Amino acid sequence: MKENISIGYFLGCLFDSFVSYISTSRGIYRDNKTSYGGKDSIKLSKDDFSPNEFEEFVKSAAPGMDLGQELLGRDAAFILCNVCENILGEENIKDWSAALELKDIYACRLCVGKVAQIYAKGIMDACEDNCFGIMRPVSEMRGKEAALRVFNPEMRKIPPKNENAGIQEISLRELQGLYAAGDFVILDVRSKEEFSDKKFLEGTVNFPLEELAVNPMGVFAFGDRNTSFATICSTGYRSRLAAKILKDNNVKSVYCVQM
Amino acid sequence: MSTENKIKTSILAPEQNIPDKLKFDSFTDNKILPGKRINKLPAMGWNSWNAFGSGNTWALTKVMADRIKELELDKLGYVYVVLDDGCYCGQRKDGHLLPDTEKFPEDFGQIGEYIHSKGLKFGMYNDIGVKLCSGLEVGTCGHEDVDAADYRRWDIDYLKVDNCYYLWDDATFSDPENARFTYAPNIKEITVIGENFEQTFNAVRDGILVGDGVSYKDDYVTNIGTFDGTGPARTPVGDESGELRFEVTVPKEGSYSLKILYATGRKPGVGEWLQVSVGTFSVRKTEDENGVGECRYFDALLPATEDEESFTMSENIEIKLKEGTNIVRIMNHRRQENVLNAYAAMMSELASNFTDKEVLLSICEWGKTNPQNWGYKVGNSWRILNDITFNVGADGDPGMAKWEGDYTDSITSQYNKAVIMDEFAGLTKGWNDPDMLVIGMSGMDDIQNRTHMSMWCMLNSPLMLGMDLRNVQKNDPVYNVIANEKVIALNQDSLGIQAKRIYCDLAPENPDKTYVTNNNRMDVCLKPLGDGSFALAFFNLSAKEKKSATVDINLINEYLGKIKTENKHVCGNIKETDSFTCENLWTGEIFTVKGGRFEAEDILPMDCLVLKVKAES
């Protein structure tokens, strides 16, 4: 049973996790930048924060948060980022491309940076539908898990960076199966004339290779980088070039139809 | 202002009675609303967002105002100091906006006084929705009168108005189901019934599709509405708002009933809000040859159907038709009209409060509703896309920006759209706004900074610094970019003509209108200047390769002719002569070009060559 939790409850979870890890032999360390540009780590002590101080400190990241309110994904990201930055002294990850996997990564521009950090550092995973759930309530299980992971680097599940995987070649028949199964954009990259002469499949959209090469962003009118795209042409030559362009523009899953 | 003429907004429903002057067909009438200031050059100043995000405080802003004076940036034109999101208390009190007293212990009036005492101008921020982007529940929707009076009391000179949590749109920060307001239902057929007359028109067979987006699906027409322009996918040039039209020929003038076979949905492409107009004229005119205005007979939600392919016959809609052929238009332009109405409501209240001083309105709806079509009526500038960076800074953190990327958050994503939008900008209109400068943020080196600055100056973008000004010193590399007087002079040139792209190696046919997002290329932009000279900027967009390009005087003259047609006021008179004096505005080098061929050879990746060119007499 997934129960939603309040902001206050989540802060309580964080504090419990903080206290329990601090008492173990591994402890919790804070990274400090030294004046000559290096780094050293200070072991934090249980006495560094009382529950109230902890709460105040963490809340200071997001003024106006009401402890009684339901904890949304974005609130969790703000709070966890504040813990990382101000309690643990962690630096932000520069390459957060892993977070581009999240369908809702740009749904809240104030939170993009925070959500990206928390996801790329492996503190909170995506929901089942590949969304972070920026505006959705956080379940108790997910909140508790994050509270543990933030203070224990060994528990963090760092997602792989968003590197372009290969282009998958498939047959027209396989494509028909995939298309029927779900969210799929089929780009016919032949010329407008060829396309109006004959369509390979119902539901294909025409985006000639010459136009795609000049305006690759144009494909995002049909879907986003998480949409599966398949490219198709008469011989398989243009569609392969088109598939490469899609890959270069960070489209995650690209299929090229072998003719 | 009498209350009947007030432009209103409400949190209960989209405004039913949008004034004719704000409807789609008026977008091309070149009329502006009272209070909108014209003949203003692009605004220059500092805005808190990119530097400090919603962590901005008065202590920080005060230091920035002081730094502007110490660095003498005000003498170069940087005079507006704008408090962006994060300065208000989370709730209104007695209907009024209040400062977040932890960050802004002073009253906004006192803050304005301090900024004015420095000889600078004071800017603030709000939002047409119910909440600001930071989530604070103090948007202007329904509070325009109170807020405008407060803004007058605080003596502001500039207001940036955002578009988060807007209630009647389905894009970013809004409920996706709001697509019901922004798209018409799917349409299968219409029937026109009158005295001894009845005819059914099939949408696919008889319908005429107008504008981009609108399309056939199986046996019906869908996507009747305006696409969401927040992301970089779509070109800003052309008809972005689709309609389904029918030619209906009737034997005599009179009243007719219209029935529509429709199916509704709540997702992009299919909605519930329908507009029906009749007119024998084109969509982009408000009056026909007889002076009869366009008539809209229906403008409301239709009852929802079971799903988007369960077609239902509508109730009768009464329309008037003339003898002969009429054009019946099935459409939904609400995405643009509602948002314009919201900005107009704010502007009309500002106008009635700021009778004794001017206030500039900076529209920040992120290009979502194609503001290049209507922004000129109410605003001095309009953002063209979502933000240029999502990694804004904080006190002690410069934030981060990047050269290219697959969404809006890069220099080139913004530039690529803005560079073909010159037709929408001008002194009597306002300016395309590719967002605030990211100079001084991490990820930006000296070359990128200088090209970014050159682009924004050539494109007449507002120049809002977005960095912590404590991190810049006189004559350091960043200062030398933001304080290059000769480059700023391009932006602030008296003609107010945005540069036109006259050469693009990936778009040889129509470089000024073709939307190009592949950055492996070189662009050349041309900008006529008030002293009879012109600027030529060569931009190498590639992050990897050196590039070269050449343009000649014939090409330049061809485009100067085009610019003269598009801008009513006369621009510089460039003679065809053999010899031109060129000044490189970044190095100061002066040289002569003979034979009218302007060459840029081996421009470094992401670098630029910006020349001011004068014909020798």
mmCIF file of N, CA and C in Angstrom, chain B residues 263-328:
data_model
loop_
_atom_site.group_PDB
_atom_site.id
_atom_site.type_symbol
_atom_site.label_atom_id
_atom_site.label_comp_id
_atom_site.label_asym_id
_atom_site.label_seq_id
_atom_site.Cartn_x
_atom_site.Cartn_y
_atom_site.Cartn_z
ATOM 1 N N ALA B 263 -16.525 15.508 -32.152
ATOM 2 C CA ALA B 263 -16.152 14.651 -31.015
ATOM 3 C C ALA B 263 -15.074 15.382 -30.227
ATOM 4 N N THR B 264 -15.192 15.393 -28.899
ATOM 5 C CA THR B 264 -14.271 16.191 -28.085
ATOM 6 C C THR B 264 -13.214 15.336 -27.400
ATOM 7 N N GLY B 265 -12.152 16.004 -26.976
ATOM 8 C CA GLY B 265 -11.095 15.361 -26.191
ATOM 9 C C GLY B 265 -10.457 16.404 -25.299
ATOM 10 N N ARG B 266 -9.484 15.964 -24.530
ATOM 11 C CA ARG B 266 -8.785 16.893 -23.623
ATOM 12 C C ARG B 266 -7.289 16.691 -23.727
ATOM 13 N N LYS B 267 -6.806 16.639 -24.958
ATOM 14 C CA LYS B 267 -5.366 16.487 -25.124
ATOM 15 C C LYS B 267 -4.931 17.305 -26.337
ATOM 16 N N PRO B 268 -3.642 17.653 -26.442
ATOM 17 C CA PRO B 268 -3.209 18.477 -27.567
ATOM 18 C C PRO B 268 -3.702 17.886 -28.887
ATOM 19 N N GLY B 269 -4.388 18.701 -29.674
ATOM 20 C CA GLY B 269 -4.910 18.247 -30.955
ATOM 21 C C GLY B 269 -6.421 18.156 -30.969
ATOM 22 N N VAL B 270 -6.990 17.823 -29.832
ATOM 23 C CA VAL B 270 -8.451 17.733 -29.787
ATOM 24 C C VAL B 270 -8.975 18.240 -28.445
ATOM 25 N N GLY B 271 -9.844 19.266 -28.543
ATOM 26 C CA GLY B 271 -10.370 19.884 -27.333
ATOM 27 C C GLY B 271 -11.876 19.980 -27.376
ATOM 28 N N GLU B 272 -12.402 20.941 -26.615
ATOM 29 C CA GLU B 272 -13.860 21.087 -26.518
ATOM 30 C C GLU B 272 -14.328 22.479 -26.916
ATOM 31 N N TRP B 273 -13.371 23.418 -27.067
ATOM 32 C CA TRP B 273 -13.781 24.808 -27.296
ATOM 33 C C TRP B 273 -13.866 25.069 -28.794
ATOM 34 N N LEU B 274 -15.021 25.560 -29.222
ATOM 35 C CA LEU B 274 -15.227 25.790 -30.651
ATOM 36 C C LEU B 274 -15.488 27.265 -30.931
ATOM 37 N N GLN B 275 -14.909 27.754 -32.007
ATOM 38 C CA GLN B 275 -15.245 29.087 -32.504
ATOM 39 C C GLN B 275 -15.785 28.923 -33.919
ATOM 40 N N VAL B 276 -16.878 29.624 -34.203
ATOM 41 C CA VAL B 276 -17.437 29.617 -35.559
ATOM 42 C C VAL B 276 -17.537 31.054 -36.047
ATOM 43 N N SER B 277 -16.950 31.316 -37.200
ATOM 44 C CA SER B 277 -17.042 32.644 -37.801
ATOM 45 C C SER B 277 -17.516 32.510 -39.229
ATOM 46 N N VAL B 278 -18.092 33.584 -39.725
ATOM 47 C CA VAL B 278 -18.478 33.616 -41.128
ATOM 48 C C VAL B 278 -17.885 34.865 -41.750
ATOM 49 N N GLY B 279 -17.343 34.712 -42.925
ATOM 50 C CA GLY B 279 -16.823 35.887 -43.614
ATOM 51 C C GLY B 279 -16.365 35.485 -44.990
ATOM 52 N N THR B 280 -16.474 36.381 -45.935
ATOM 53 C CA THR B 280 -16.038 36.046 -47.291
ATOM 54 C C THR B 280 -14.611 36.517 -47.521
ATOM 55 N N PHE B 281 -14.006 37.003 -46.448
ATOM 56 C CA PHE B 281 -12.679 37.585 -46.569
ATOM 57 C C PHE B 281 -11.639 36.640 -45.982
ATOM 58 N N SER B 282 -10.408 36.998 -46.159
ATOM 59 C CA SER B 282 -9.345 36.117 -45.673
ATOM 60 C C SER B 282 -9.224 36.237 -44.167
ATOM 61 N N VAL B 283 -8.559 35.283 -43.596
ATOM 62 C CA VAL B 283 -8.453 35.216 -42.143
ATOM 63 C C VAL B 283 -7.709 36.412 -41.565
ATOM 64 N N ARG B 284 -6.809 36.963 -42.320
ATOM 65 C CA ARG B 284 -5.974 38.016 -41.768
ATOM 66 C C ARG B 284 -6.512 39.424 -42.017
ATOM 67 N N LYS B 285 -7.824 39.559 -42.213
ATOM 68 C CA LYS B 285 -8.421 40.893 -42.332
ATOM 69 C C LYS B 285 -9.566 40.977 -41.352
ATOM 70 N N THR B 286 -9.898 42.177 -40.929
ATOM 71 C CA THR B 286 -11.028 42.286 -40.020
ATOM 72 C C THR B 286 -12.272 42.784 -40.736
ATOM 73 N N GLU B 287 -12.122 43.320 -41.922
ATOM 74 C CA GLU B 287 -13.292 43.869 -42.610
ATOM 75 C C GLU B 287 -13.290 43.409 -44.049
ATOM 76 N N ASP B 288 -14.464 43.177 -44.604
ATOM 77 C CA ASP B 288 -14.517 42.849 -46.019
ATOM 78 C C ASP B 288 -14.663 44.134 -46.819
ATOM 79 N N GLU B 289 -14.808 43.984 -48.138
ATOM 80 C CA GLU B 289 -14.829 45.176 -49.007
ATOM 81 C C GLU B 289 -16.011 46.094 -48.715
ATOM 82 N N ASN B 290 -17.055 45.545 -48.077
ATOM 83 C CA ASN B 290 -18.218 46.385 -47.738
ATOM 84 C C ASN B 290 -18.116 46.984 -46.339
ATOM 85 N N GLY B 291 -16.999 46.757 -45.705
ATOM 86 C CA GLY B 291 -16.826 47.325 -44.376
ATOM 87 C C GLY B 291 -17.560 46.535 -43.299
ATOM 88 N N VAL B 292 -17.981 45.323 -43.636
ATOM 89 C CA VAL B 292 -18.650 44.503 -42.627
ATOM 90 C C VAL B 292 -17.592 43.766 -41.833
ATOM 91 N N GLY B 293 -17.641 43.911 -40.531
ATOM 92 C CA GLY B 293 -16.632 43.277 -39.699
ATOM 93 C C GLY B 293 -16.833 41.781 -39.675
ATOM 94 N N GLU B 294 -15.801 41.064 -39.253
ATOM 95 C CA GLU B 294 -15.966 39.628 -39.161
ATOM 96 C C GLU B 294 -16.962 39.306 -38.065
ATOM 97 N N CYS B 295 -17.724 38.278 -38.245
ATOM 98 C CA CYS B 295 -18.724 37.972 -37.244
ATOM 99 C C CYS B 295 -18.491 36.597 -36.664
ATOM 100 N N ARG B 296 -18.385 36.547 -35.353
ATOM 101 C CA ARG B 296 -18.158 35.277 -34.671
ATOM 102 C C ARG B 296 -19.479 34.880 -34.035
ATOM 103 N N TYR B 297 -19.998 33.715 -34.427
ATOM 104 C CA TYR B 297 -21.322 33.308 -33.979
ATOM 105 C C TYR B 297 -21.284 32.348 -32.802
ATOM 106 N N PHE B 298 -20.134 31.759 -32.584
ATOM 107 C CA PHE B 298 -20.048 30.817 -31.472
ATOM 108 C C PHE B 298 -18.635 30.862 -30.943
ATOM 109 N N ASP B 299 -18.493 30.851 -29.630
ATOM 110 C CA ASP B 299 -17.171 30.959 -29.014
ATOM 111 C C ASP B 299 -17.284 30.404 -27.598
ATOM 112 N N ALA B 300 -17.345 29.095 -27.469
ATOM 113 C CA ALA B 300 -17.588 28.492 -26.150
ATOM 114 C C ALA B 300 -17.266 27.006 -26.173
ATOM 115 N N LEU B 301 -17.368 26.386 -24.999
ATOM 116 C CA LEU B 301 -17.175 24.936 -24.900
ATOM 117 C C LEU B 301 -18.392 24.229 -25.483
ATOM 118 N N LEU B 302 -18.175 23.123 -26.168
ATOM 119 C CA LEU B 302 -19.284 22.258 -26.587
ATOM 120 C C LEU B 302 -19.421 21.162 -25.529
ATOM 121 N N PRO B 303 -20.618 20.591 -25.407
ATOM 122 C CA PRO B 303 -20.761 19.473 -24.463
ATOM 123 C C PRO B 303 -19.801 18.345 -24.843
ATOM 124 N N ALA B 304 -19.157 17.757 -23.846
ATOM 125 C CA ALA B 304 -18.154 16.718 -24.106
ATOM 126 C C ALA B 304 -18.817 15.459 -24.659
ATOM 127 N N THR B 305 -18.101 14.780 -25.540
ATOM 128 C CA THR B 305 -18.595 13.496 -26.058
ATOM 129 C C THR B 305 -17.879 12.367 -25.327
ATOM 130 N N GLU B 306 -18.342 11.162 -25.545
ATOM 131 C CA GLU B 306 -17.805 10.028 -24.798
ATOM 132 C C GLU B 306 -16.290 9.904 -24.974
ATOM 133 N N ASP B 307 -15.828 9.958 -26.210
ATOM 134 C CA ASP B 307 -14.392 10.003 -26.441
ATOM 135 C C ASP B 307 -14.139 10.750 -27.745
ATOM 136 N N GLU B 308 -12.875 10.831 -28.129
ATOM 137 C CA GLU B 308 -12.546 11.730 -29.234
ATOM 138 C C GLU B 308 -12.889 11.165 -30.614
ATOM 139 N N GLU B 309 -13.456 9.961 -30.635
ATOM 140 C CA GLU B 309 -13.931 9.449 -31.930
ATOM 141 C C GLU B 309 -15.419 9.074 -31.880
ATOM 142 N N SER B 310 -16.099 9.455 -30.794
ATOM 143 C CA SER B 310 -17.558 9.254 -30.724
ATOM 144 C C SER B 310 -18.234 10.536 -31.175
ATOM 145 N N PHE B 311 -18.632 10.570 -32.424
ATOM 146 C CA PHE B 311 -19.131 11.830 -32.985
ATOM 147 C C PHE B 311 -20.587 12.057 -32.636
ATOM 148 N N THR B 312 -20.899 13.316 -32.324
ATOM 149 C CA THR B 312 -22.235 13.722 -31.886
ATOM 150 C C THR B 312 -22.630 14.959 -32.676
ATOM 151 N N MET B 313 -23.932 15.104 -32.930
ATOM 152 C CA MET B 313 -24.391 16.306 -33.630
ATOM 153 C C MET B 313 -24.610 17.425 -32.620
ATOM 154 N N SER B 314 -24.114 18.615 -32.942
ATOM 155 C CA SER B 314 -24.260 19.752 -32.033
ATOM 156 C C SER B 314 -25.688 20.282 -32.098
ATOM 157 N N GLU B 315 -26.055 21.116 -31.149
ATOM 158 C CA GLU B 315 -27.274 21.913 -31.222
ATOM 159 C C GLU B 315 -27.151 22.854 -32.414
ATOM 160 N N ASN B 316 -28.254 23.473 -32.781
ATOM 161 C CA ASN B 316 -28.193 24.463 -33.866
ATOM 162 C C ASN B 316 -27.428 25.698 -33.431
ATOM 163 N N ILE B 317 -26.549 26.158 -34.315
ATOM 164 C CA ILE B 317 -25.868 27.432 -34.083
ATOM 165 C C ILE B 317 -26.398 28.402 -35.136
ATOM 166 N N GLU B 318 -26.994 29.501 -34.689
ATOM 167 C CA GLU B 318 -27.568 30.454 -35.649
ATOM 168 C C GLU B 318 -26.456 31.277 -36.288
ATOM 169 N N ILE B 319 -26.444 31.321 -37.610
ATOM 170 C CA ILE B 319 -25.476 32.155 -38.322
ATOM 171 C C ILE B 319 -26.201 32.960 -39.395
ATOM 172 N N LYS B 320 -25.559 34.046 -39.831
ATOM 173 C CA LYS B 320 -26.130 34.835 -40.923
ATOM 174 C C LYS B 320 -25.242 34.657 -42.143
ATOM 175 N N LEU B 321 -25.887 34.390 -43.286
ATOM 176 C CA LEU B 321 -25.132 34.209 -44.522
ATOM 177 C C LEU B 321 -25.622 35.201 -45.568
ATOM 178 N N LYS B 322 -24.677 35.575 -46.439
ATOM 179 C CA LYS B 322 -25.042 36.466 -47.541
ATOM 180 C C LYS B 322 -25.374 35.647 -48.770
ATOM 181 N N GLU B 323 -26.121 36.232 -49.677
ATOM 182 C CA GLU B 323 -26.406 35.561 -50.934
ATOM 183 C C GLU B 323 -25.080 35.276 -51.635
ATOM 184 N N GLY B 324 -24.963 34.073 -52.175
ATOM 185 C CA GLY B 324 -23.726 33.720 -52.851
ATOM 186 C C GLY B 324 -22.830 32.901 -51.948
ATOM 187 N N THR B 325 -21.530 32.973 -52.209
ATOM 188 C CA THR B 325 -20.597 32.114 -51.488
ATOM 189 C C THR B 325 -20.094 32.778 -50.204
ATOM 190 N N ASN B 326 -20.197 32.031 -49.123
ATOM 191 C CA ASN B 326 -19.698 32.474 -47.815
ATOM 192 C C ASN B 326 -18.589 31.530 -47.376
ATOM 193 N N ILE B 327 -17.719 32.043 -46.542
ATOM 194 C CA ILE B 327 -16.726 31.164 -45.922
ATOM 195 C C ILE B 327 -17.146 30.925 -44.473
ATOM 196 N N VAL B 328 -17.402 29.672 -44.140
ATOM 197 C CA VAL B 328 -17.703 29.328 -42.749
ATOM 198 C C VAL B 328 -16.416 28.794 -42.141
#
